[in-house]
Amino acid sequence: MYDNMKTDVFKARNRWMKVMLMSFVICHLACSVAEAQPTSRRRKPAATTTTPATTPNANTGSSQGVSQRARLMFPTAIDMPEDVVWRRDIYREIDLTDDANAGLYYPVEPVGHDMNLFTYVFKLALNNYIPVYEYRLDGNEVFNDSSRVKMKQLLDDYHIYYEMKDNKVRVDNSDIPSSEVRLYYLKESAYYDQSNSTFHRKVLALCPVMLREDDFGGEAAKYPLFWVRYSDLEPFLSRQTVMTSSLNNAATMSMDDYFTLTKYDGKIYKTTNMLGRTLAQIANGDTAKLSSEQRRIERELNDFEQHLFKHPVERDSTDSIGAAGDSQEQKVTKPKKKRTTRTRVTSDDDSSSSSSSSSTQPRVSVRRQRH
């Protein structure tokens, strides 16, 4: 009995020693891995708290990371293909006093989470969520780093009050000139995508225009502020709603759907052409000619879209490729003339006169009956 007890104690001591040895090995490996990691990873979690996905780096002022995260959160945005066979770029003037566009103007000052389009764009640009680009004197947009606009310089140029706190620019909601922004310049592209045989209209860029009266109370002057690419703005517009009806206040949609479905209404003031001329330059001050040119362009776009999938003979002449193909098709499928054969009825008296033509025409004779 004593020997059995001694054996049990010896086995228990061996098991305890194995457990202690295994624990020592595990602790040693853990310490080695921790020492092999970089210094930044060995910091405490409290010192490395990450910013939210919608907060940019205020020190660097970079918006590339924020825009990339926003696109990942909004994966349904589709870019226009570069190899389309038909495309036309159009510039429109969006008047926010029109009923179709009034939802982009109100509320003038934010009410809770509701704000108009300019206030939303202004806050995004001020916090470096999206880049904005200068409006050139020729009216064309250039989206590169040399054309980037610094918001602090913009605030100084247009005398918008701001404060500096913790090396950051702060603008109160009441100081944002959203009430003066009553126009937008909008660039859209109408194109035919041959890969899936569809016709689209896509917004490419927006430019808020501030209308500000001078000290003498004359007509308000237009001040285009900056261009913003719609592809940079699109992920954020999906989170903001706009009212689409004054009769039914529950009729709302996202701002992205509003532009994607082309619910806006604007007059054409320019198209991309080889001469680079606006419609005002073409009309040369003639209001009737300007309206006629605007209607002509709208009619050409509608005709192209409506006649796109009709019979080739009914296609619009603006499709030069289709028109060339139609002319060739009409030449090949030109109907041939059918040859008709007459049948002549003759009697026995004039059988001699018809014998010469019997080889070509069948002869039908009428036999007289005897009474």
CSV table of C-alpha atoms in Angstrom, one decimal:
chain,number,residue,atom,x,y,z
A,1,MET,CA,0.0,0.0,0.0
A,2,TYR,CA,2.8,2.3,0.8
A,3,ASP,CA,4.4,1.6,-2.5
A,4,ASN,CA,1.2,2.5,-4.4
A,5,MET,CA,1.0,5.8,-2.6
A,6,LYS,CA,4.6,6.6,-3.4
A,7,THR,CA,4.0,5.8,-7.1
A,8,ASP,CA,0.9,8.1,-7.3
A,9,VAL,CA,2.9,11.0,-5.7
A,10,PHE,CA,5.7,10.5,-8.2
A,11,LYS,CA,3.2,10.5,-11.2
A,12,ALA,CA,1.5,13.7,-9.9
A,13,ARG,CA,4.8,15.5,-9.5
A,14,ASN,CA,5.8,14.5,-13.1
A,15,ARG,CA,2.5,15.9,-14.5
A,16,TRP,CA,2.9,19.1,-12.6
A,17,MET,CA,6.4,19.6,-13.9
A,18,LYS,CA,5.2,19.0,-17.5
A,19,VAL,CA,2.5,21.6,-17.1
A,20,MET,CA,5.0,24.1,-15.7
A,21,LEU,CA,7.4,23.5,-18.5
A,22,MET,CA,4.7,23.9,-21.2
A,23,SER,CA,3.5,27.2,-19.6
A,24,PHE,CA,7.1,28.5,-19.6
A,25,VAL,CA,7.6,27.6,-23.3
A,26,ILE,CA,4.3,29.4,-24.3
A,27,CYS,CA,5.2,32.5,-22.3
A,28,HIS,CA,8.6,32.6,-23.9
A,29,LEU,CA,7.2,32.4,-27.4
A,30,ALA,CA,4.6,35.1,-26.7
A,31,CYS,CA,7.3,37.5,-25.5
A,32,SER,CA,9.4,36.8,-28.6
A,33,VAL,CA,6.6,37.6,-31.0
A,34,ALA,CA,5.8,40.8,-29.2
A,35,GLU,CA,9.4,41.9,-29.3
A,36,ALA,CA,9.6,41.1,-33.1
A,37,GLN,CA,6.6,43.4,-33.9
A,38,PRO,CA,7.1,47.1,-34.9
A,39,THR,CA,7.0,49.7,-32.2
A,40,SER,CA,3.7,51.1,-33.5
A,41,ARG,CA,2.0,47.7,-33.0
A,42,ARG,CA,3.3,47.3,-29.4
A,43,ARG,CA,1.5,50.5,-28.4
A,44,LYS,CA,-1.5,50.4,-26.2
A,45,PRO,CA,-4.9,50.4,-27.9
A,46,ALA,CA,-5.8,53.7,-26.2
A,47,ALA,CA,-2.9,55.4,-28.0
A,48,THR,CA,-3.9,54.0,-31.4
A,49,THR,CA,-7.6,54.7,-31.6
A,50,THR,CA,-8.7,54.9,-35.2
A,51,THR,CA,-10.8,57.6,-36.7
A,52,PRO,CA,-14.2,56.8,-38.2
A,53,ALA,CA,-14.5,56.0,-41.9
A,54,THR,CA,-16.0,59.4,-42.6
A,55,THR,CA,-13.3,61.5,-40.8
A,56,PRO,CA,-10.4,62.7,-42.8
A,57,ASN,CA,-6.9,63.3,-41.6
A,58,ALA,CA,-6.9,66.9,-40.4
A,59,ASN,CA,-3.2,67.2,-40.2
A,60,THR,CA,-2.4,66.1,-43.8
A,61,GLY,CA,-5.6,67.5,-45.3
A,62,SER,CA,-5.7,64.5,-47.7
A,63,SER,CA,-9.1,63.3,-48.9
A,64,GLN,CA,-8.0,60.4,-51.0
A,65,GLY,CA,-8.4,57.8,-48.2
A,66,VAL,CA,-11.8,59.2,-47.3
A,67,SER,CA,-13.0,59.1,-50.9
A,68,GLN,CA,-11.8,55.5,-51.3
A,69,ARG,CA,-13.6,54.4,-48.2
A,70,ALA,CA,-16.7,56.2,-49.3
A,71,ARG,CA,-16.6,54.4,-52.7
A,72,LEU,CA,-16.3,51.0,-50.9
A,73,MET,CA,-19.4,51.8,-48.9
A,74,PHE,CA,-21.2,52.8,-52.1
A,75,PRO,CA,-20.3,50.1,-54.6
A,76,THR,CA,-23.2,50.6,-57.0
A,77,ALA,CA,-21.7,53.8,-58.6
A,78,ILE,CA,-21.0,53.0,-62.2
A,79,ASP,CA,-18.5,55.1,-64.2
A,80,MET,CA,-19.1,55.9,-67.9
A,81,PRO,CA,-17.1,53.7,-70.2
A,82,GLU,CA,-14.4,55.3,-72.3
A,83,ASP,CA,-15.0,53.3,-75.4
A,84,VAL,CA,-18.5,54.4,-76.2
A,85,VAL,CA,-19.4,54.8,-79.9
A,86,TRP,CA,-21.7,57.9,-79.4
A,87,ARG,CA,-21.4,60.6,-76.7
A,88,ARG,CA,-22.4,64.3,-76.3
A,89,ASP,CA,-21.3,66.5,-73.4
A,90,ILE,CA,-23.8,69.3,-72.4
A,91,TYR,CA,-23.6,72.1,-69.8
A,92,ARG,CA,-26.8,73.2,-68.1
A,93,GLU,CA,-27.8,76.1,-65.9
A,94,ILE,CA,-29.8,74.8,-63.0
A,95,ASP,CA,-32.0,77.5,-61.5
A,96,LEU,CA,-33.0,76.7,-57.9
A,97,THR,CA,-36.0,79.0,-58.0
A,98,ASP,CA,-37.7,76.6,-60.4
A,99,ASP,CA,-40.1,74.1,-58.8
A,100,ALA,CA,-38.2,71.1,-60.2
A,101,ASN,CA,-35.0,72.2,-58.6
A,102,ALA,CA,-36.3,73.8,-55.4
A,103,GLY,CA,-35.6,70.7,-53.3
A,104,LEU,CA,-31.9,71.5,-53.7
A,105,TYR,CA,-32.2,74.9,-52.2
A,106,TYR,CA,-34.3,74.4,-49.0
A,107,PRO,CA,-33.8,74.4,-46.1
A,108,VAL,CA,-31.4,77.4,-46.5
A,109,GLU,CA,-29.9,76.7,-43.0
A,110,PRO,CA,-29.6,73.2,-41.6
A,111,VAL,CA,-32.5,71.8,-39.6
A,112,GLY,CA,-31.2,68.8,-37.8
A,113,HIS,CA,-29.7,66.5,-40.4
A,114,ASP,CA,-31.6,68.2,-43.2
A,115,MET,CA,-29.6,70.7,-45.3
A,116,ASN,CA,-29.5,71.9,-48.9
A,117,LEU,CA,-27.1,70.8,-51.5
A,118,PHE,CA,-24.6,73.7,-51.2
A,119,THR,CA,-24.4,73.5,-47.4
A,120,TYR,CA,-23.7,69.7,-47.7
A,121,VAL,CA,-21.0,70.2,-50.4
A,122,PHE,CA,-19.5,73.1,-48.5
A,123,LYS,CA,-19.1,71.1,-45.3
A,124,LEU,CA,-17.6,68.2,-47.2
A,125,ALA,CA,-15.1,70.4,-48.9
A,126,LEU,CA,-14.2,72.3,-45.7
A,127,ASN,CA,-13.5,69.1,-43.9
A,128,ASN,CA,-11.4,67.7,-46.8
A,129,TYR,CA,-13.9,64.9,-47.6
A,130,ILE,CA,-13.9,65.9,-51.3
A,131,PRO,CA,-11.5,67.9,-53.5
A,132,VAL,CA,-12.8,71.0,-55.3
A,133,TYR,CA,-11.3,72.7,-58.4
A,134,GLU,CA,-11.1,76.2,-59.6
A,135,TYR,CA,-13.6,77.7,-62.1
A,136,ARG,CA,-11.5,79.0,-65.0
A,137,LEU,CA,-12.4,82.1,-67.0
A,138,ASP,CA,-13.1,80.1,-70.2
A,139,GLY,CA,-15.7,78.0,-68.2
A,140,ASN,CA,-13.9,74.7,-68.8
A,141,GLU,CA,-13.1,72.4,-65.9
A,142,VAL,CA,-9.7,70.9,-65.2
A,143,PHE,CA,-9.4,68.2,-62.6
A,144,ASN,CA,-5.7,68.0,-61.6
A,145,ASP,CA,-3.7,68.9,-58.5
A,146,SER,CA,-2.6,72.3,-59.9
A,147,SER,CA,-6.3,73.4,-60.1
A,148,ARG,CA,-7.2,72.4,-56.5
A,149,VAL,CA,-8.8,75.1,-54.5
A,150,LYS,CA,-7.8,75.8,-50.9
A,151,MET,CA,-11.0,76.4,-48.9
A,152,LYS,CA,-9.3,79.0,-46.6
A,153,GLN,CA,-8.3,81.0,-49.7
A,154,LEU,CA,-11.9,80.7,-51.0
A,155,LEU,CA,-13.3,82.0,-47.8
A,156,ASP,CA,-11.0,85.0,-47.9
A,157,ASP,CA,-11.8,85.8,-51.5
A,158,TYR,CA,-15.5,85.9,-51.0
A,159,HIS,CA,-15.4,87.4,-47.5
A,160,ILE,CA,-17.0,84.4,-45.7
A,161,TYR,CA,-16.5,84.7,-42.0
A,162,TYR,CA,-14.6,81.8,-40.3
A,163,GLU,CA,-12.7,81.1,-37.1
A,164,MET,CA,-9.5,79.1,-36.5
A,165,LYS,CA,-9.7,76.5,-33.7
A,166,ASP,CA,-7.0,73.9,-33.1
A,167,ASN,CA,-5.5,74.8,-36.6
A,168,LYS,CA,-8.8,74.0,-38.2
A,169,VAL,CA,-11.1,76.3,-40.1
A,170,ARG,CA,-14.6,76.6,-38.4
A,171,VAL,CA,-17.6,78.2,-40.2
A,172,ASP,CA,-20.9,78.6,-38.4
A,173,ASN,CA,-24.0,77.4,-40.3
A,174,SER,CA,-25.4,81.0,-40.3
A,175,ASP,CA,-22.2,82.2,-42.1
A,176,ILE,CA,-22.4,79.7,-44.9
A,177,PRO,CA,-23.7,81.7,-48.0
A,178,SER,CA,-26.2,79.0,-49.0
A,179,SER,CA,-29.0,81.5,-49.4
A,180,GLU,CA,-26.9,83.3,-52.1
A,181,VAL,CA,-26.2,80.1,-54.1
A,182,ARG,CA,-29.3,80.0,-56.3
A,183,LEU,CA,-27.7,78.6,-59.5
A,184,TYR,CA,-25.6,75.6,-60.4
A,185,TYR,CA,-23.6,74.9,-63.5
A,186,LEU,CA,-24.0,71.2,-64.3
A,187,LYS,CA,-22.1,69.1,-66.9
A,188,GLU,CA,-23.8,66.0,-68.1
A,189,SER,CA,-22.9,63.4,-70.7
A,190,ALA,CA,-25.5,61.6,-72.9
A,191,TYR,CA,-24.0,58.4,-74.3
A,192,TYR,CA,-24.8,55.1,-75.9
A,193,ASP,CA,-23.2,52.1,-74.3
A,194,GLN,CA,-22.8,49.5,-77.0
A,195,SER,CA,-21.7,46.8,-74.6
A,196,ASN,CA,-25.2,46.4,-73.2
A,197,SER,CA,-27.2,48.4,-75.8
A,198,THR,CA,-28.4,51.1,-73.4
A,199,PHE,CA,-28.7,54.9,-73.5
A,200,HIS,CA,-27.7,56.9,-70.4
A,201,ARG,CA,-27.4,60.4,-69.1
A,202,LYS,CA,-24.8,60.9,-66.4
A,203,VAL,CA,-23.8,64.0,-64.4
A,204,LEU,CA,-20.1,64.6,-64.6
A,205,ALA,CA,-19.5,67.8,-62.5
A,206,LEU,CA,-21.2,70.5,-60.5
A,207,CYS,CA,-20.4,74.1,-60.0
A,208,PRO,CA,-22.3,76.2,-57.4
A,209,VAL,CA,-22.9,79.8,-58.5
A,210,MET,CA,-23.3,82.6,-56.0
A,211,LEU,CA,-25.6,85.5,-56.9
A,212,ARG,CA,-24.5,88.6,-54.9
A,213,GLU,CA,-25.7,92.1,-55.3
A,214,ASP,CA,-23.3,95.0,-55.2
A,215,ASP,CA,-23.5,98.0,-52.9
A,216,PHE,CA,-25.5,100.0,-55.4
A,217,GLY,CA,-28.4,97.5,-55.5
A,218,GLY,CA,-28.0,96.6,-59.2
A,219,GLU,CA,-28.5,93.3,-60.8
A,220,ALA,CA,-27.0,90.4,-58.9
A,221,ALA,CA,-23.6,89.3,-60.4
A,222,LYS,CA,-22.8,85.7,-60.9
A,223,TYR,CA,-19.8,84.2,-59.0
A,224,PRO,CA,-19.0,80.6,-59.9
A,225,LEU,CA,-17.2,79.2,-56.8
A,226,PHE,CA,-15.6,75.9,-57.8
A,227,TRP,CA,-16.1,72.7,-59.8
A,228,VAL,CA,-16.6,69.4,-58.0
A,229,ARG,CA,-16.5,66.0,-59.7
A,230,TYR,CA,-19.7,64.1,-59.3
A,231,SER,CA,-17.8,60.8,-58.9
A,232,ASP,CA,-16.2,62.3,-55.7
A,233,LEU,CA,-19.5,63.6,-54.5
A,234,GLU,CA,-21.7,60.6,-55.4
A,235,PRO,CA,-21.0,58.3,-52.4
A,236,PHE,CA,-22.0,61.1,-50.0
A,237,LEU,CA,-25.1,62.2,-51.9
A,238,SER,CA,-26.6,58.7,-51.3
A,239,ARG,CA,-26.9,59.5,-47.6
A,240,GLN,CA,-28.7,62.9,-48.0
A,241,THR,CA,-32.4,63.1,-49.0
A,242,VAL,CA,-34.2,65.8,-51.0
A,243,MET,CA,-37.9,66.6,-51.1
A,244,THR,CA,-39.5,66.1,-54.6
A,245,SER,CA,-43.0,67.4,-54.0
A,246,SER,CA,-44.6,70.3,-52.3
A,247,LEU,CA,-48.0,68.6,-52.1
A,248,ASN,CA,-46.7,65.3,-50.5
A,249,ASN,CA,-43.9,65.9,-48.0
A,250,ALA,CA,-43.3,62.2,-47.7
A,251,ALA,CA,-42.2,62.1,-51.3
A,252,THR,CA,-38.4,62.1,-50.9
A,253,MET,CA,-35.4,60.5,-52.5
A,254,SER,CA,-31.7,60.5,-52.1
A,255,MET,CA,-29.8,63.3,-53.8
A,256,ASP,CA,-27.9,60.7,-55.8
A,257,ASP,CA,-31.1,59.2,-57.2
A,258,TYR,CA,-32.3,62.8,-57.9
A,259,PHE,CA,-29.4,63.4,-60.3
A,260,THR,CA,-29.2,59.8,-61.6
A,261,LEU,CA,-32.8,59.9,-62.6
A,262,THR,CA,-32.4,63.4,-64.1
A,263,LYS,CA,-35.1,65.0,-62.0
A,264,TYR,CA,-33.5,68.4,-62.4
A,265,ASP,CA,-34.5,70.9,-65.1
A,266,GLY,CA,-32.0,73.2,-66.6
A,267,LYS,CA,-31.4,75.2,-69.8
A,268,ILE,CA,-28.5,74.4,-72.0
A,269,TYR,CA,-25.9,77.1,-72.2
A,270,LYS,CA,-23.0,75.2,-73.8
A,271,THR,CA,-22.1,72.0,-75.6
A,272,THR,CA,-18.7,70.6,-76.2
A,273,ASN,CA,-17.8,71.6,-79.7
A,274,MET,CA,-14.7,72.0,-81.8
A,275,LEU,CA,-14.8,75.8,-81.7
A,276,GLY,CA,-15.3,75.9,-78.0
A,277,ARG,CA,-18.2,78.5,-78.3
A,278,THR,CA,-21.1,78.9,-76.0
A,279,LEU,CA,-24.7,79.2,-77.2
A,280,ALA,CA,-24.6,82.9,-76.2
A,281,GLN,CA,-21.7,83.5,-78.5
A,282,ILE,CA,-23.4,81.6,-81.3
A,283,ALA,CA,-26.6,83.6,-80.8
A,284,ASN,CA,-24.7,86.9,-80.6
A,285,GLY,CA,-27.2,88.5,-78.2
A,286,ASP,CA,-30.3,87.3,-80.1
A,287,THR,CA,-32.6,85.8,-77.5
A,288,ALA,CA,-34.9,84.1,-80.1
A,289,LYS,CA,-31.9,82.5,-81.7
A,290,LEU,CA,-30.6,81.3,-78.3
A,291,SER,CA,-33.9,79.7,-77.5
A,292,SER,CA,-34.0,78.1,-80.9
A,293,GLU,CA,-30.5,76.6,-80.4
A,294,GLN,CA,-31.5,75.2,-77.0
A,295,ARG,CA,-34.6,73.6,-78.4
A,296,ARG,CA,-32.7,72.2,-81.3
A,297,ILE,CA,-30.1,70.4,-79.1
A,298,GLU,CA,-32.8,69.0,-76.8
A,299,ARG,CA,-34.7,67.7,-79.9
A,300,GLU,CA,-31.6,66.1,-81.3
A,301,LEU,CA,-31.0,64.2,-78.0
A,302,ASN,CA,-34.6,63.1,-77.7
A,303,ASP,CA,-34.7,62.0,-81.3
A,304,PHE,CA,-31.5,60.0,-81.0
A,305,GLU,CA,-32.8,58.2,-77.8
A,306,GLN,CA,-36.3,57.5,-79.3
A,307,HIS,CA,-35.1,56.3,-82.7
A,308,LEU,CA,-32.2,54.3,-81.3
A,309,PHE,CA,-33.9,50.9,-81.4
A,310,LYS,CA,-36.3,51.4,-84.3
A,311,HIS,CA,-36.0,50.1,-87.8
A,312,PRO,CA,-32.7,51.2,-89.6
A,313,VAL,CA,-34.7,53.3,-92.1
A,314,GLU,CA,-36.3,55.3,-89.2
A,315,ARG,CA,-33.1,56.1,-87.4
A,316,ASP,CA,-32.1,59.7,-86.8
A,317,SER,CA,-29.5,61.2,-89.2
A,318,THR,CA,-27.3,62.2,-86.2
A,319,ASP,CA,-26.1,58.6,-86.1
A,320,SER,CA,-23.5,58.8,-88.8
A,321,ILE,CA,-22.5,55.2,-88.5
A,322,GLY,CA,-26.1,53.9,-88.6
A,323,ALA,CA,-26.8,56.3,-91.6
A,324,ALA,CA,-23.9,54.9,-93.6
A,325,GLY,CA,-25.0,51.3,-92.9
A,326,ASP,CA,-28.6,52.1,-93.8
A,327,SER,CA,-27.6,53.4,-97.2
A,328,GLN,CA,-25.6,50.3,-98.0
A,329,GLU,CA,-28.5,48.1,-96.8
A,330,GLN,CA,-31.0,49.9,-99.1
A,331,LYS,CA,-28.7,49.4,-102.1
A,332,VAL,CA,-28.4,45.7,-101.4
A,333,THR,CA,-32.1,45.0,-100.7
A,334,LYS,CA,-33.5,47.1,-103.5
A,335,PRO,CA,-36.6,45.2,-104.8
A,336,LYS,CA,-36.5,43.8,-108.3
A,337,LYS,CA,-39.2,44.4,-110.9
A,338,LYS,CA,-41.6,41.5,-111.5
A,339,ARG,CA,-42.2,40.5,-115.0
A,340,THR,CA,-45.8,40.2,-116.0
A,341,THR,CA,-47.1,38.0,-118.9
A,342,ARG,CA,-50.2,38.9,-120.7
A,343,THR,CA,-52.6,36.2,-122.2
A,344,ARG,CA,-54.1,37.0,-125.5
A,345,VAL,CA,-57.5,35.6,-126.6
A,346,THR,CA,-57.9,35.1,-130.3
A,347,SER,CA,-60.3,33.5,-132.7
A,348,ASP,CA,-59.8,31.2,-135.7
A,349,ASP,CA,-59.9,34.2,-138.1
A,350,ASP,CA,-56.8,35.8,-136.6
A,351,SER,CA,-54.9,32.6,-135.9
A,352,SER,CA,-52.6,33.5,-138.7
A,353,SER,CA,-51.6,36.8,-137.2
A,354,SER,CA,-50.9,35.2,-133.9
A,355,SER,CA,-48.8,32.3,-135.2
A,356,SER,CA,-45.7,34.4,-135.2
A,357,SER,CA,-46.0,35.0,-131.5
A,358,SER,CA,-47.1,31.5,-130.5
A,359,SER,CA,-43.6,30.7,-129.4
A,360,THR,CA,-43.6,33.4,-126.7
A,361,GLN,CA,-47.3,33.7,-125.7
A,362,PRO,CA,-49.8,30.9,-125.2
A,363,ARG,CA,-52.6,30.8,-127.7
A,364,VAL,CA,-56.2,30.3,-126.6
A,365,SER,CA,-58.7,29.7,-129.3
A,366,VAL,CA,-62.5,29.7,-129.1
A,367,ARG,CA,-64.2,26.9,-131.2
A,368,ARG,CA,-67.5,27.9,-132.8
A,369,GLN,CA,-70.4,25.6,-132.1
A,370,ARG,CA,-72.6,24.4,-134.9
A,371,HIS,CA,-76.3,24.9,-134.6
